[in-house]
C-alpha positions as a Python dict, from the first residue, in 0.01 Angstrom:
ca = {
    (1, 'X'): (0, 0, 0),
    (2, 'X'): (-203, 317, -37),
    (3, 'X'): (-180, 442, -400),
    (4, 'X'): (-126, 804, -296),
    (5, 'X'): (172, 702, -80),
    (6, 'X'): (322, 513, -375),
    (7, 'X'): (285, 814, -606),
    (8, 'X'): (409, 1064, -346),
    (9, 'X'): (714, 863, -246),
    (10, 'X'): (804, 790, -609),
    (11, 'X'): (751, 1156, -699),
    (12, 'X'): (987, 1267, -423),
    (13, 'X'): (1256, 1034, -555),
    (14, 'X'): (1204, 1151, -914),
    (15, 'X'): (1210, 1518, -818),
    (16, 'X'): (1530, 1465, -617),
    (17, 'X'): (1690, 1292, -916),
    (18, 'X'): (1587, 1578, -1144),
    (19, 'X'): (1726, 1832, -898),
    (20, 'X'): (2054, 1640, -881),
    (21, 'X'): (2082, 1637, -1257),
    (22, 'X'): (2007, 2010, -1272),
    (23, 'X'): (2296, 2071, -1031),
    (24, 'X'): (2526, 1853, -1243),
    (25, 'X'): (2427, 2026, -1570),
    (26, 'X'): (2386, 2395, -1487),
    (27, 'X'): (2278, 2627, -1764),
    (28, 'X'): (2329, 3001, -1811),
    (29, 'X'): (2047, 3253, -1847),
    (30, 'X'): (2048, 3243, -2228),
    (31, 'X'): (2180, 2893, -2299),
    (32, 'X'): (2025, 2563, -2398),
    (33, 'X'): (1834, 2413, -2101),
    (34, 'X'): (2036, 2092, -2079),
    (35, 'X'): (1894, 1964, -1749),
    (36, 'X'): (1531, 1968, -1864),
    (37, 'X'): (1627, 1840, -2207),
    (38, 'X'): (1820, 1549, -2052),
    (39, 'X'): (1555, 1446, -1799),
    (40, 'X'): (1283, 1440, -2062),
    (41, 'X'): (1491, 1222, -2298),
    (42, 'X'): (1605, 988, -2019),
    (43, 'X'): (1250, 977, -1882),
    (44, 'X'): (1113, 882, -2224),
    (45, 'X'): (1362, 597, -2251),
    (46, 'X'): (1279, 471, -1902),
    (47, 'X'): (904, 501, -1962),
    (48, 'X'): (934, 293, -2278),
    (49, 'X'): (1113, 16, -2089),
    (50, 'X'): (866, 39, -1801),
    (51, 'X'): (562, 26, -2029),
    (52, 'X'): (674, -298, -2191),
    (53, 'X'): (777, -448, -1858),
    (54, 'X'): (441, -365, -1702),
    (55, 'X'): (248, -504, -2001),
    (56, 'X'): (400, -843, -1922),
    (57, 'X'): (228, -852, -1585),
    (58, 'X'): (-125, -856, -1455),
    (59, 'X'): (-313, -627, -1218),
    (60, 'X'): (-50, -697, -952),
    (61, 'X'): (183, -457, -1138),
    (62, 'X'): (-40, -158, -1058),
    (63, 'X'): (163, -58, -748),
    (64, 'X'): (479, -58, -961),
    (65, 'X'): (311, 151, -1229),
    (66, 'X'): (203, 403, -967),
    (67, 'X'): (540, 416, -791),
    (68, 'X'): (772, 407, -1094),
    (69, 'X'): (564, 548, -1378),
    (70, 'X'): (342, 806, -1214),
    (71, 'X'): (570, 877, -917),
    (72, 'X'): (939, 845, -1003),
    (73, 'X'): (921, 920, -1376),
    (74, 'X'): (642, 1175, -1328),
    (75, 'X'): (858, 1357, -1073),
    (76, 'X'): (1171, 1320, -1284),
    (77, 'X'): (1041, 1449, -1616),
    (78, 'X'): (898, 1796, -1650),
    (79, 'X'): (668, 1955, -1902),
    (80, 'X'): (621, 2268, -1692),
    (81, 'X'): (992, 2355, -1689),
    (82, 'X'): (1009, 2279, -2062),
    (83, 'X'): (720, 2521, -2120),
    (84, 'X'): (860, 2806, -1913),
    (85, 'X'): (1205, 2768, -2068),
    (86, 'X'): (1050, 2798, -2412),
    (87, 'X'): (851, 3103, -2299),
    (88, 'X'): (1172, 3267, -2174),
    (89, 'X'): (1344, 3197, -2506),
    (90, 'X'): (1056, 3358, -2694),
    (91, 'X'): (1060, 3660, -2461),
    (92, 'X'): (1434, 3700, -2521),
    (93, 'X'): (1371, 3692, -2896),
    (94, 'X'): (1536, 3351, -2939),
    (95, 'X'): (1261, 3220, -3164),
    (96, 'X'): (1491, 2986, -3356),
    (97, 'X'): (1629, 2835, -3036),
    (98, 'X'): (1277, 2795, -2892),
    (99, 'X'): (1154, 2625, -3208),
    (100, 'X'): (1457, 2398, -3220),
    (101, 'X'): (1427, 2317, -2850),
    (102, 'X'): (1060, 2222, -2890),
    (103, 'X'): (1116, 2011, -3200),
    (104, 'X'): (1430, 1833, -3083),
    (105, 'X'): (1290, 1770, -2734),
    (106, 'X'): (969, 1613, -2858),
    (107, 'X'): (1133, 1411, -3135),
    (108, 'X'): (1414, 1277, -2916),
    (109, 'X'): (1191, 1206, -2614),
    (110, 'X'): (947, 1016, -2834),
    (111, 'X'): (1234, 840, -3009),
    (112, 'X'): (1380, 746, -2671),
    (113, 'X'): (1044, 604, -2565),
    (114, 'X'): (1030, 385, -2875),
    (115, 'X'): (1394, 284, -2824),
    (116, 'X'): (1318, 186, -2466),
    (117, 'X'): (1019, -17, -2582),
    (118, 'X'): (1226, -191, -2850),
    (119, 'X'): (1504, -269, -2602),
    (120, 'X'): (1257, -406, -2350),
    (121, 'X'): (1090, -622, -2615),
    (122, 'X'): (1431, -759, -2716),
    (123, 'X'): (1513, -839, -2353),
    (124, 'X'): (1178, -992, -2255),
    (125, 'X'): (1061, -1140, -2586),
}
């Protein structure tokens, strides 16, 4: 299948999932951005599992990497929303919240990625 179609179709699915989560976890104008926080942590976990799963294969896994990794998880997670939410916090004078949001988001998303990798290794070892 055409790589661009794989990425586009996966991206549409990921973006729809992110939108659904944002509707399920609404946030007020000055509150913690739970939807973005959640998708980036969940996305990190899923990417860790996917990375280990794909490493088990050969070049035939490239369509899955494009569809799931670049498409679905790329559309699901969001650095741009994370960035603008932090900018809004800074503009509102919520420097402590912005700093905490940045630190906790990065640490937990990275931790979730490692957790996903460890879980996948335990399953497929």
